Amino acid sequence: KMAESAIFQSFLSCPVCAGTLKDPVSLSCSHNFCASCLHRFWQESGSKNCPVCRRRSSKESLSVNYTLKGLADSFAGRQAPEPSPWLQPEQKLIVVCSIHPDDPKYFCKDEQRAVCHMCEFTLHQNHKVVPIDQAINELKVLLRSDLKSLQDKRNLNMQAEKAYSDMAEHLKIQVLTTESQIRAEFSKLHQFLKEEEESRLAALRKEEEQKGLTINRFLSRIQEQISLLTDSIYAIEEDLRKTVLPFLSTYKATQSKARSQRSLPDPQVIPGVLVDVAKHLGNLSFRVWEKMKGKALFSPVILDPNTAHPSLYLSDDLTGVKCGETWQQLPDNPERNIKYANVFGSEGYSSGKHSWEVMVGDHPDWIIGLVKESFDRKRETFASAKFGVLVLVHRGGKYSNGAGKAVTVRRNLQRIRIHLDYEGGEVSFYNCEDRSLVCSHRDTFTEKLFPYFCIGKAGETSKLDTLVLLNGTALLGSVC
């Protein structure tokens, strides 16, 4: 063991001071020295040669060999200062130099660490070394920047948390409301089917009654004929059993009655007295469906409540919207329009031709048309093609195309047809009364376009305050 210790001590000894290595540095020739001993030797000799083999060091700068330092410190029994008792368990004080435990005065930016001004300074002659106070200030500036970024990110996460919480609450309300509306719609359908069933059963019973009366009428006549014929047959059979004189006395009367009955027409079983089953059952489901279809109104544009501005109130069937006096408590989900009183259609178009009609009536403040999917729903924009909005505007009694160009009409528009030709890159607005073109927009479409509606308050003079979609036509009228 003593021999092993001697070998180990020889390996960990500095050839210059003969003591155990302190903050050892290694040269390219593999000889190790105390950092301070080597620097002192180089300063005295005026060259950077190895003190042992005299080879010139190829390293421009030297760093402490921390692996060797750990072995040397452990062998010599040197220990790092105990950490302060108020530090967290996972925090450990960095020991810059075990020989000079005072606070370091310099910081190497290249190695991003503090250096001992006594032992290591010459090792960093070619590095960017600055006073420790300057480095600390610069590092704190960077750390404050990181702190600000983390605080901003935390705020964003807190905002997202609130948004999700609001959406979770609104989701419950939506489910309850939608469930109630679904049940109401199916209740109407059930009522319709029940009434239709009762109507068709009543028609069957009525036919049964009518056909039964016909059968009974003919049956009564036939039964009366059978009774008369039976009486005549019996009279003839009685005469045939009589003797000569009694027979001759009744013969002519019996024969006359029999021959008068023989001349009566034979009974006929008329057709059409059974139930017309085919009429009642033939294509029953289809005929009921057709009748139901006539009562169900179709609209090509359904409003999306998740895009509606909080000031807009939608009807239960999502075919009507009006601008209210107060804002609703709605979550700020990504789809929702916050800056302006907009609502979009639920279906976007990325190909083909589409059209729908809008009855604007005398409403004084509206914008209708199409909007690109990338439209910014949260910030201030304008209803123009520059911001992805292709519209016809009516405001202040005047019409415009949303791009600052006035639109001239012969009379106030009442009913407007909007036509989209996606591949053709055109959105057109027509006056439905005379089919004349009001205005159009041309563009190259590369994303989805959604029907766009913006409606203001109607005012006291307007008869219509609500945008309604009915029978495939968008109307400005009252929500039922």
Short mmCIF file of C-alpha atoms in Angstrom, two decimals:
data_model
loop_
_atom_site.label_atom_id
_atom_site.label_comp_id
_atom_site.label_asym_id
_atom_site.label_seq_id
_atom_site.Cartn_x
_atom_site.Cartn_y
_atom_site.Cartn_z
CA LYS A 1 0.00 0.00 0.00
CA MET A 2 2.85 2.36 0.77
CA ALA A 3 4.34 1.64 -2.68
CA GLU A 4 0.98 2.37 -4.32
CA SER A 5 0.68 5.59 -2.33
CA ALA A 6 4.15 6.63 -3.41
CA ILE A 7 3.34 6.02 -7.06
CA PHE A 8 0.08 7.94 -6.71
CA GLN A 9 1.87 10.81 -4.96
CA SER A 10 4.48 10.90 -7.72
CA PHE A 11 1.73 11.10 -10.35
CA LEU A 12 -0.03 13.92 -8.51
CA SER A 13 3.10 15.93 -7.70
CA CYS A 14 4.11 19.15 -9.43
CA PRO A 15 7.65 18.87 -10.96
CA VAL A 16 8.27 22.55 -10.13
CA CYS A 17 7.23 22.83 -6.45
CA ALA A 18 7.28 19.07 -5.68
CA GLY A 19 3.98 19.48 -3.87
CA THR A 20 0.59 17.96 -4.65
CA LEU A 21 -0.87 19.60 -7.73
CA LYS A 22 -3.08 22.66 -7.14
CA ASP A 23 -5.37 23.75 -9.96
CA PRO A 24 -3.39 21.49 -12.34
CA VAL A 25 -2.93 22.33 -16.00
CA SER A 26 -1.77 19.86 -18.65
CA LEU A 27 0.64 20.63 -21.52
CA SER A 28 0.57 18.97 -24.94
CA CYS A 29 3.57 16.87 -23.85
CA SER A 30 1.33 15.35 -21.11
CA HIS A 31 3.27 16.86 -18.18
CA ASN A 32 1.15 18.37 -15.41
CA PHE A 33 1.93 21.40 -13.22
CA CYS A 34 0.29 23.69 -10.72
CA ALA A 35 -1.20 26.58 -12.66
CA SER A 36 0.63 29.15 -10.54
CA CYS A 37 3.97 27.26 -10.74
CA LEU A 38 3.82 27.01 -14.51
CA HIS A 39 2.92 30.70 -14.93
CA ARG A 40 5.73 31.74 -12.62
CA PHE A 41 8.21 29.50 -14.50
CA TRP A 42 7.16 30.93 -17.85
CA GLN A 43 7.46 34.50 -16.56
CA GLU A 44 10.94 33.86 -15.19
CA SER A 45 12.21 31.97 -18.26
CA GLY A 46 10.58 34.27 -20.78
CA SER A 47 9.40 31.32 -22.87
CA LYS A 48 6.54 28.84 -22.87
CA ASN A 49 8.61 25.68 -22.69
CA CYS A 50 7.80 22.64 -20.56
CA PRO A 51 9.86 22.77 -17.32
CA VAL A 52 10.53 19.02 -17.64
CA CYS A 53 11.13 18.16 -21.31
CA ARG A 54 11.73 21.73 -22.58
CA ARG A 55 9.25 21.26 -25.46
CA ARG A 56 7.46 24.44 -26.44
CA SER A 57 3.77 24.34 -25.54
CA SER A 58 1.47 24.32 -28.55
CA LYS A 59 -1.47 25.58 -26.52
CA GLU A 60 -2.18 29.30 -26.67
CA SER A 61 -4.30 29.14 -23.52
CA LEU A 62 -4.56 26.58 -20.74
CA SER A 63 -7.52 25.49 -18.67
CA VAL A 64 -7.56 23.75 -15.31
CA ASN A 65 -7.76 19.96 -15.64
CA TYR A 66 -10.70 19.47 -13.28
CA THR A 67 -10.50 15.69 -13.38
CA LEU A 68 -6.89 15.79 -12.22
CA LYS A 69 -7.73 18.59 -9.79
CA GLY A 70 -10.36 16.38 -8.16
CA LEU A 71 -7.87 13.55 -7.71
CA ALA A 72 -5.16 15.87 -6.36
CA ASP A 73 -7.50 17.64 -3.94
CA SER A 74 -8.85 14.30 -2.73
CA PHE A 75 -5.32 12.89 -2.26
CA ALA A 76 -4.14 16.00 -0.40
CA GLY A 77 -7.28 16.08 1.72
CA ARG A 78 -8.29 19.49 0.44
CA GLN A 79 -12.04 20.21 0.69
CA ALA A 80 -14.19 22.89 -0.83
CA PRO A 81 -15.76 25.37 1.62
CA GLU A 82 -19.07 24.22 3.08
CA PRO A 83 -22.09 25.84 1.41
CA SER A 84 -24.01 28.46 3.34
CA PRO A 85 -26.80 26.94 5.46
CA TRP A 86 -29.45 29.18 3.85
CA LEU A 87 -28.84 27.82 0.33
CA GLN A 88 -31.27 25.30 -1.10
CA PRO A 89 -30.10 21.64 -1.00
CA GLU A 90 -29.72 21.55 -4.78
CA GLN A 91 -27.66 24.77 -4.81
CA LYS A 92 -23.89 24.48 -4.43
CA LEU A 93 -21.36 27.29 -4.19
CA ILE A 94 -18.90 27.37 -7.05
CA VAL A 95 -15.32 27.30 -5.82
CA VAL A 96 -13.20 29.34 -8.20
CA CYS A 97 -9.89 28.75 -6.48
CA SER A 98 -9.15 26.65 -3.43
CA ILE A 99 -6.00 28.68 -2.73
CA HIS A 100 -7.61 32.11 -2.96
CA PRO A 101 -11.17 31.71 -1.65
CA ASP A 102 -11.97 35.43 -1.88
CA ASP A 103 -14.59 36.60 -4.39
CA PRO A 104 -13.15 36.47 -7.92
CA LYS A 105 -12.39 39.75 -9.65
CA TYR A 106 -12.53 38.66 -13.30
CA PHE A 107 -14.84 36.72 -15.60
CA CYS A 108 -13.86 34.92 -18.82
CA LYS A 109 -16.56 35.39 -21.45
CA ASP A 110 -15.07 32.73 -23.71
CA GLU A 111 -15.38 30.01 -21.06
CA GLN A 112 -18.32 31.69 -19.31
CA ARG A 113 -16.83 31.34 -15.82
CA ALA A 114 -15.11 33.36 -13.12
CA VAL A 115 -11.32 33.05 -12.92
CA CYS A 116 -8.82 33.52 -10.11
CA HIS A 117 -6.82 36.70 -10.68
CA MET A 118 -3.81 35.16 -8.98
CA CYS A 119 -3.66 31.64 -10.38
CA GLU A 120 -5.49 31.61 -13.70
CA PHE A 121 -5.32 35.09 -15.13
CA THR A 122 -2.38 34.40 -17.48
CA LEU A 123 -4.21 31.30 -18.77
CA HIS A 124 -6.84 33.61 -20.25
CA GLN A 125 -4.56 36.20 -21.88
CA ASN A 126 -6.06 35.46 -25.30
CA HIS A 127 -9.62 35.31 -23.96
CA LYS A 128 -12.11 38.07 -23.46
CA VAL A 129 -11.79 38.76 -19.73
CA VAL A 130 -13.81 41.51 -18.02
CA PRO A 131 -14.16 42.71 -14.40
CA ILE A 132 -16.50 40.48 -12.44
CA ASP A 133 -18.87 43.39 -11.60
CA GLN A 134 -19.29 44.22 -15.28
CA ALA A 135 -19.87 40.55 -16.09
CA ILE A 136 -22.40 40.19 -13.27
CA ASN A 137 -24.31 43.26 -14.49
CA GLU A 138 -24.34 41.96 -18.06
CA LEU A 139 -25.41 38.48 -16.92
CA LYS A 140 -28.17 39.96 -14.78
CA VAL A 141 -29.39 42.00 -17.76
CA LEU A 142 -29.59 38.78 -19.77
CA LEU A 143 -31.26 37.00 -16.87
CA ARG A 144 -33.77 39.83 -16.46
CA SER A 145 -34.53 39.48 -20.17
CA ASP A 146 -35.08 35.76 -19.62
CA LEU A 147 -37.24 36.61 -16.61
CA LYS A 148 -39.33 39.00 -18.72
CA SER A 149 -39.73 36.34 -21.41
CA LEU A 150 -40.81 33.78 -18.83
CA GLN A 151 -43.24 36.25 -17.23
CA ASP A 152 -44.69 37.07 -20.65
CA LYS A 153 -44.99 33.38 -21.45
CA ARG A 154 -46.63 32.73 -18.08
CA ASN A 155 -49.11 35.56 -18.77
CA LEU A 156 -49.88 34.02 -22.16
CA ASN A 157 -50.41 30.65 -20.48
CA MET A 158 -52.64 32.26 -17.86
CA GLN A 159 -54.66 33.93 -20.63
CA ALA A 160 -54.92 30.59 -22.43
CA GLU A 161 -55.96 28.96 -19.15
CA LYS A 162 -58.74 31.52 -18.71
CA ALA A 163 -59.79 31.09 -22.35
CA TYR A 164 -60.03 27.32 -21.91
CA SER A 165 -61.90 27.72 -18.61
CA ASP A 166 -64.35 30.13 -20.25
CA MET A 167 -64.77 27.77 -23.20
CA ALA A 168 -65.34 24.83 -20.83
CA GLU A 169 -68.15 26.74 -19.11
CA HIS A 170 -69.61 27.91 -22.41
CA LEU A 171 -69.36 24.36 -23.74
CA LYS A 172 -71.71 23.16 -20.99
CA ILE A 173 -74.18 25.94 -21.82
CA GLN A 174 -73.95 25.15 -25.54
CA VAL A 175 -74.60 21.44 -24.91
CA LEU A 176 -77.65 22.15 -22.74
CA THR A 177 -79.04 24.72 -25.18
CA THR A 178 -78.36 22.63 -28.26
CA GLU A 179 -79.79 19.51 -26.62
CA SER A 180 -82.95 21.43 -25.78
CA GLN A 181 -83.25 22.71 -29.36
CA ILE A 182 -82.65 19.23 -30.82
CA ARG A 183 -85.36 17.80 -28.58
CA ALA A 184 -87.71 20.61 -29.59
CA GLU A 185 -87.08 20.00 -33.31
CA PHE A 186 -87.59 16.26 -32.96
CA SER A 187 -90.67 16.89 -30.85
CA LYS A 188 -92.08 18.84 -33.81
CA LEU A 189 -91.17 15.98 -36.14
CA HIS A 190 -92.72 13.45 -33.78
CA GLN A 191 -95.86 15.57 -33.57
CA PHE A 192 -95.98 15.83 -37.36
CA LEU A 193 -95.57 12.05 -37.73
CA LYS A 194 -98.19 11.42 -35.05
CA GLU A 195 -100.66 13.75 -36.76
CA GLU A 196 -99.83 12.19 -40.13
CA GLU A 197 -100.40 8.70 -38.69
CA GLU A 198 -103.73 9.71 -37.18
CA SER A 199 -104.76 11.39 -40.45
CA ARG A 200 -104.00 8.28 -42.50
CA LEU A 201 -105.70 5.97 -40.01
CA ALA A 202 -108.74 8.27 -40.09
CA ALA A 203 -108.75 8.06 -43.90
CA LEU A 204 -108.66 4.26 -43.64
CA ARG A 205 -111.58 4.23 -41.18
CA LYS A 206 -113.57 6.61 -43.41
CA GLU A 207 -113.05 4.35 -46.42
CA GLU A 208 -114.07 1.36 -44.31
CA GLU A 209 -117.28 3.14 -43.36
CA GLN A 210 -118.09 4.17 -46.95
CA LYS A 211 -117.34 0.73 -48.40
CA GLY A 212 -119.29 -0.91 -45.58
CA LEU A 213 -122.37 1.21 -46.35
CA THR A 214 -122.16 0.25 -50.03
CA ILE A 215 -121.88 -3.45 -49.21
CA ASN A 216 -124.77 -3.26 -46.75
CA ARG A 217 -126.97 -1.45 -49.29
CA PHE A 218 -126.42 -4.09 -51.96
CA LEU A 219 -126.63 -6.89 -49.41
CA SER A 220 -129.99 -5.60 -48.18
CA ARG A 221 -131.40 -5.58 -51.72
CA ILE A 222 -130.16 -9.09 -52.43
CA GLN A 223 -131.51 -10.42 -49.15
CA GLU A 224 -134.90 -8.88 -50.01
CA GLN A 225 -134.81 -10.61 -53.44
CA ILE A 226 -133.88 -13.90 -51.80
CA SER A 227 -136.87 -13.60 -49.47
CA LEU A 228 -139.30 -12.90 -52.35
CA LEU A 229 -137.88 -15.72 -54.46
CA THR A 230 -138.10 -18.10 -51.53
CA ASP A 231 -141.80 -17.26 -51.07
CA SER A 232 -142.50 -17.84 -54.78
CA ILE A 233 -140.62 -21.13 -54.79
CA TYR A 234 -142.58 -22.30 -51.79
CA ALA A 235 -145.92 -21.33 -53.45
CA ILE A 236 -145.03 -23.23 -56.64
CA GLU A 237 -144.00 -26.30 -54.65
CA GLU A 238 -147.35 -26.15 -52.78
CA ASP A 239 -149.31 -25.93 -56.05
CA LEU A 240 -147.41 -28.87 -57.48
CA ARG A 241 -148.62 -31.04 -54.58
CA LYS A 242 -152.33 -30.10 -55.07
CA THR A 243 -154.99 -32.23 -56.77
CA VAL A 244 -156.75 -31.27 -60.02
CA LEU A 245 -159.37 -28.75 -58.95
CA PRO A 246 -157.33 -26.98 -56.22
CA PHE A 247 -154.35 -26.79 -58.61
CA LEU A 248 -156.43 -25.23 -61.40
CA SER A 249 -157.86 -22.64 -59.05
CA THR A 250 -154.38 -21.23 -58.01
CA TYR A 251 -152.25 -22.15 -61.00
CA LYS A 252 -152.50 -18.91 -62.98
CA ALA A 253 -151.80 -16.56 -60.04
CA THR A 254 -148.75 -18.55 -58.92
CA GLN A 255 -147.38 -18.71 -62.46
CA SER A 256 -147.89 -14.97 -63.05
CA LYS A 257 -145.98 -14.09 -59.87
CA ALA A 258 -143.16 -16.50 -60.68
CA ARG A 259 -142.73 -15.18 -64.22
CA SER A 260 -142.65 -11.56 -63.02
CA GLN A 261 -139.80 -12.43 -60.66
CA ARG A 262 -137.96 -14.38 -63.36
CA SER A 263 -137.78 -11.20 -65.47
CA LEU A 264 -135.87 -9.34 -62.74
CA PRO A 265 -132.10 -8.78 -63.51
CA ASP A 266 -129.59 -11.16 -61.96
CA PRO A 267 -127.65 -9.77 -58.98
CA GLN A 268 -124.15 -8.35 -59.70
CA VAL A 269 -121.20 -8.18 -57.24
CA ILE A 270 -119.79 -4.75 -58.04
CA PRO A 271 -116.00 -4.02 -57.86
CA GLY A 272 -114.32 -1.43 -55.64
CA VAL A 273 -116.01 -2.34 -52.41
CA LEU A 274 -112.77 -3.51 -50.72
CA VAL A 275 -110.23 -1.20 -49.07
CA ASP A 276 -107.72 0.30 -51.50
CA VAL A 277 -104.74 -1.06 -49.58
CA ALA A 278 -102.24 0.07 -52.22
CA LYS A 279 -103.44 3.65 -51.85
CA HIS A 280 -102.84 3.58 -48.11
CA LEU A 281 -99.58 1.62 -48.01
CA GLY A 282 -97.95 2.26 -51.37
CA ASN A 283 -94.79 4.40 -50.95
CA LEU A 284 -96.12 5.43 -47.57
CA SER A 285 -92.76 6.42 -46.11
CA PHE A 286 -91.78 8.33 -49.25
CA ARG A 287 -95.06 10.25 -49.41
CA VAL A 288 -94.82 11.15 -45.72
CA TRP A 289 -91.19 12.22 -46.24
CA GLU A 290 -92.17 14.40 -49.21
CA LYS A 291 -94.85 16.06 -47.14
CA MET A 292 -92.37 16.56 -44.31
CA LYS A 293 -89.82 17.96 -46.75
CA GLY A 294 -92.33 20.57 -47.81
CA LYS A 295 -92.53 21.77 -44.23
CA ALA A 296 -88.75 21.71 -43.62
CA LEU A 297 -87.10 24.88 -44.90
CA PHE A 298 -83.56 24.69 -46.32
CA SER A 299 -81.01 27.49 -46.11
CA PRO A 300 -77.70 27.24 -48.00
CA VAL A 301 -76.07 29.52 -45.43
CA ILE A 302 -76.16 28.63 -41.72
CA LEU A 303 -74.61 31.09 -39.28
CA ASP A 304 -71.78 29.87 -37.06
CA PRO A 305 -72.41 31.01 -33.46
CA ASN A 306 -68.77 30.38 -32.53
CA THR A 307 -67.76 33.25 -34.85
CA ALA A 308 -70.41 35.74 -33.69
CA HIS A 309 -69.39 39.00 -32.00
CA PRO A 310 -70.72 39.23 -28.40
CA SER A 311 -73.13 42.02 -29.44
CA LEU A 312 -74.86 39.76 -31.98
CA TYR A 313 -77.82 37.59 -31.00
CA LEU A 314 -78.53 34.51 -33.11
CA SER A 315 -81.88 32.79 -33.44
CA ASP A 316 -82.31 29.21 -32.22
CA ASP A 317 -82.22 27.77 -35.73
CA LEU A 318 -79.07 29.76 -36.63
CA THR A 319 -80.81 31.53 -39.50
CA GLY A 320 -81.26 34.90 -37.81
CA VAL A 321 -79.05 37.49 -36.14
CA LYS A 322 -79.52 40.99 -34.80
CA CYS A 323 -77.38 43.56 -33.02
CA GLY A 324 -78.36 43.83 -29.36
CA GLU A 325 -78.00 46.61 -26.81
CA THR A 326 -75.70 44.62 -24.48
CA TRP A 327 -72.82 42.24 -24.99
CA GLN A 328 -73.18 38.59 -24.11
CA GLN A 329 -70.69 36.74 -21.91
CA LEU A 330 -68.96 34.62 -24.56
CA PRO A 331 -65.50 33.00 -24.53
CA ASP A 332 -62.75 34.55 -26.61
CA ASN A 333 -62.20 31.40 -28.68
CA PRO A 334 -59.97 31.63 -31.79
CA GLU A 335 -62.93 31.61 -34.17
CA ARG A 336 -64.81 34.50 -32.55
CA ASN A 337 -64.93 38.02 -34.00
CA ILE A 338 -64.07 40.45 -31.21
CA LYS A 339 -63.30 43.78 -32.89
CA TYR A 340 -66.38 44.13 -35.12
CA ALA A 341 -70.01 42.95 -35.11
CA ASN A 342 -69.36 40.15 -37.60
CA VAL A 343 -70.64 36.62 -37.95
CA PHE A 344 -69.57 34.10 -40.58
CA GLY A 345 -71.34 31.27 -42.32
CA SER A 346 -70.61 27.82 -40.93
CA GLU A 347 -69.46 26.38 -44.26
CA GLY A 348 -66.48 27.66 -46.24
CA TYR A 349 -65.98 27.32 -50.00
CA SER A 350 -62.70 26.29 -51.65
CA SER A 351 -64.02 25.40 -55.11
CA GLY A 352 -67.05 25.62 -57.38
CA LYS A 353 -69.82 28.17 -57.83
CA HIS A 354 -72.18 29.20 -55.04
CA SER A 355 -74.92 31.79 -54.65
CA TRP A 356 -77.51 32.94 -52.14
CA GLU A 357 -79.92 35.83 -51.80
CA VAL A 358 -80.19 38.48 -49.13
CA MET A 359 -83.31 40.50 -48.46
CA VAL A 360 -81.91 43.69 -46.93
CA GLY A 361 -85.17 45.62 -46.85
CA ASP A 362 -84.85 49.05 -45.24
CA HIS A 363 -82.16 48.14 -42.71
CA PRO A 364 -79.76 51.13 -42.63
CA ASP A 365 -76.48 49.47 -41.64
CA TRP A 366 -75.17 46.22 -43.11
CA ILE A 367 -72.21 44.63 -44.89
CA ILE A 368 -72.62 41.37 -46.81
CA GLY A 369 -70.32 39.25 -48.92
CA LEU A 370 -67.44 36.83 -48.37
CA VAL A 371 -64.36 36.78 -46.17
CA LYS A 372 -61.10 34.86 -46.44
CA GLU A 373 -60.32 32.26 -43.78
CA SER A 374 -57.13 34.12 -42.78
CA PHE A 375 -59.08 37.27 -41.81
CA ASP A 376 -57.87 38.67 -38.46
CA ARG A 377 -60.86 38.40 -36.14
CA LYS A 378 -59.22 40.04 -33.11
CA ARG A 379 -57.59 43.24 -34.36
CA GLU A 380 -58.64 46.40 -36.14
CA THR A 381 -59.14 45.89 -39.86
CA PHE A 382 -61.37 47.28 -42.60
CA ALA A 383 -64.08 45.71 -44.72
CA SER A 384 -61.99 45.73 -47.88
CA ALA A 385 -60.27 43.29 -50.22
CA LYS A 386 -56.91 44.33 -48.71
CA PHE A 387 -57.93 42.58 -45.50
CA GLY A 388 -59.57 39.62 -47.25
CA VAL A 389 -63.15 40.96 -47.20
CA LEU A 390 -65.08 41.04 -50.50
CA VAL A 391 -68.32 42.85 -49.74
CA LEU A 392 -71.09 45.27 -50.57
CA VAL A 393 -71.57 47.97 -47.92
CA HIS A 394 -74.67 50.00 -47.04
CA ARG A 395 -74.09 52.71 -44.46
CA GLY A 396 -75.39 56.23 -44.03
CA GLY A 397 -77.79 55.77 -46.92
CA LYS A 398 -74.94 55.13 -49.37
CA TYR A 399 -73.52 52.03 -51.03
CA SER A 400 -69.85 51.14 -51.60
CA ASN A 401 -67.75 48.15 -52.58
CA GLY A 402 -65.71 48.20 -49.36
CA ALA A 403 -62.62 49.41 -51.22
CA GLY A 404 -63.56 53.08 -51.02
CA LYS A 405 -65.42 53.11 -54.33
CA ALA A 406 -69.02 54.34 -54.30
CA VAL A 407 -71.67 52.14 -55.90
CA THR A 408 -74.50 53.91 -57.73
CA VAL A 409 -77.98 52.35 -57.81
CA ARG A 410 -81.20 53.61 -59.37
CA ARG A 411 -83.25 52.74 -56.32
CA ASN A 412 -82.53 51.38 -52.87
CA LEU A 413 -81.67 47.70 -52.95
CA GLN A 414 -84.20 45.38 -51.36
CA ARG A 415 -83.02 41.95 -52.38
CA ILE A 416 -79.47 41.04 -53.39
CA ARG A 417 -77.98 37.89 -54.88
CA ILE A 418 -74.36 37.09 -54.00
CA HIS A 419 -72.56 34.85 -56.48
CA LEU A 420 -69.12 33.26 -55.98
CA ASP A 421 -67.11 31.78 -58.84
CA TYR A 422 -64.10 30.38 -56.97
CA GLU A 423 -62.06 29.15 -59.93
CA GLY A 424 -62.98 32.27 -61.89
CA GLY A 425 -61.81 34.45 -58.99
CA GLU A 426 -64.94 36.59 -58.89
CA VAL A 427 -67.54 37.65 -56.33
CA SER A 428 -70.57 39.45 -57.79
CA PHE A 429 -73.59 41.22 -56.32
CA TYR A 430 -76.87 41.44 -58.28
CA ASN A 431 -80.11 43.34 -57.77
CA CYS A 432 -82.71 40.55 -57.75
CA GLU A 433 -85.50 42.89 -58.87
CA ASP A 434 -84.06 43.61 -62.32
CA ARG A 435 -81.10 41.15 -62.32
CA SER A 436 -78.65 43.98 -62.90
CA LEU A 437 -75.04 43.80 -61.69
CA VAL A 438 -74.43 46.06 -58.69
CA CYS A 439 -70.68 45.50 -58.26
CA SER A 440 -68.05 42.77 -58.34
CA HIS A 441 -64.62 41.88 -56.96
CA ARG A 442 -61.88 39.99 -58.77
CA ASP A 443 -59.07 38.12 -57.02
CA THR A 444 -57.07 34.90 -57.12
CA PHE A 445 -58.45 32.66 -54.40
CA THR A 446 -56.07 30.29 -52.61
CA GLU A 447 -57.93 29.71 -49.35
CA LYS A 448 -61.45 29.08 -48.07
CA LEU A 449 -64.05 31.83 -48.35
CA PHE A 450 -66.87 32.12 -45.82
CA PRO A 451 -70.19 33.99 -46.14
CA TYR A 452 -69.79 37.26 -44.24
CA PHE A 453 -72.42 39.31 -42.41
CA CYS A 454 -71.95 42.51 -40.42
CA ILE A 455 -75.03 44.24 -39.06
CA GLY A 456 -75.43 47.38 -36.99
CA LYS A 457 -78.36 48.66 -34.97
CA ALA A 458 -81.49 49.25 -36.99
CA GLY A 459 -82.52 52.51 -35.40
CA GLU A 460 -86.03 53.73 -34.69
CA THR A 461 -87.06 54.41 -38.28
CA SER A 462 -86.27 50.95 -39.63
CA LYS A 463 -88.99 48.31 -39.76
CA LEU A 464 -86.46 45.50 -39.88
CA ASP A 465 -83.78 44.93 -37.25
CA THR A 466 -82.73 41.33 -37.80
CA LEU A 467 -80.86 39.39 -40.46
CA VAL A 468 -82.70 36.14 -41.20
CA LEU A 469 -81.93 33.28 -43.58
CA LEU A 470 -85.14 31.70 -44.90
CA ASN A 471 -85.83 29.22 -47.70
CA GLY A 472 -82.36 29.59 -49.07
CA THR A 473 -82.58 33.38 -48.93
CA ALA A 474 -80.98 35.69 -46.40
CA LEU A 475 -83.58 38.16 -45.16
CA LEU A 476 -83.45 41.23 -42.98
CA GLY A 477 -86.58 40.80 -40.89
CA SER A 478 -87.86 39.66 -37.54
CA VAL A 479 -86.65 36.53 -35.79
CA CYS A 480 -89.60 34.38 -34.81
#
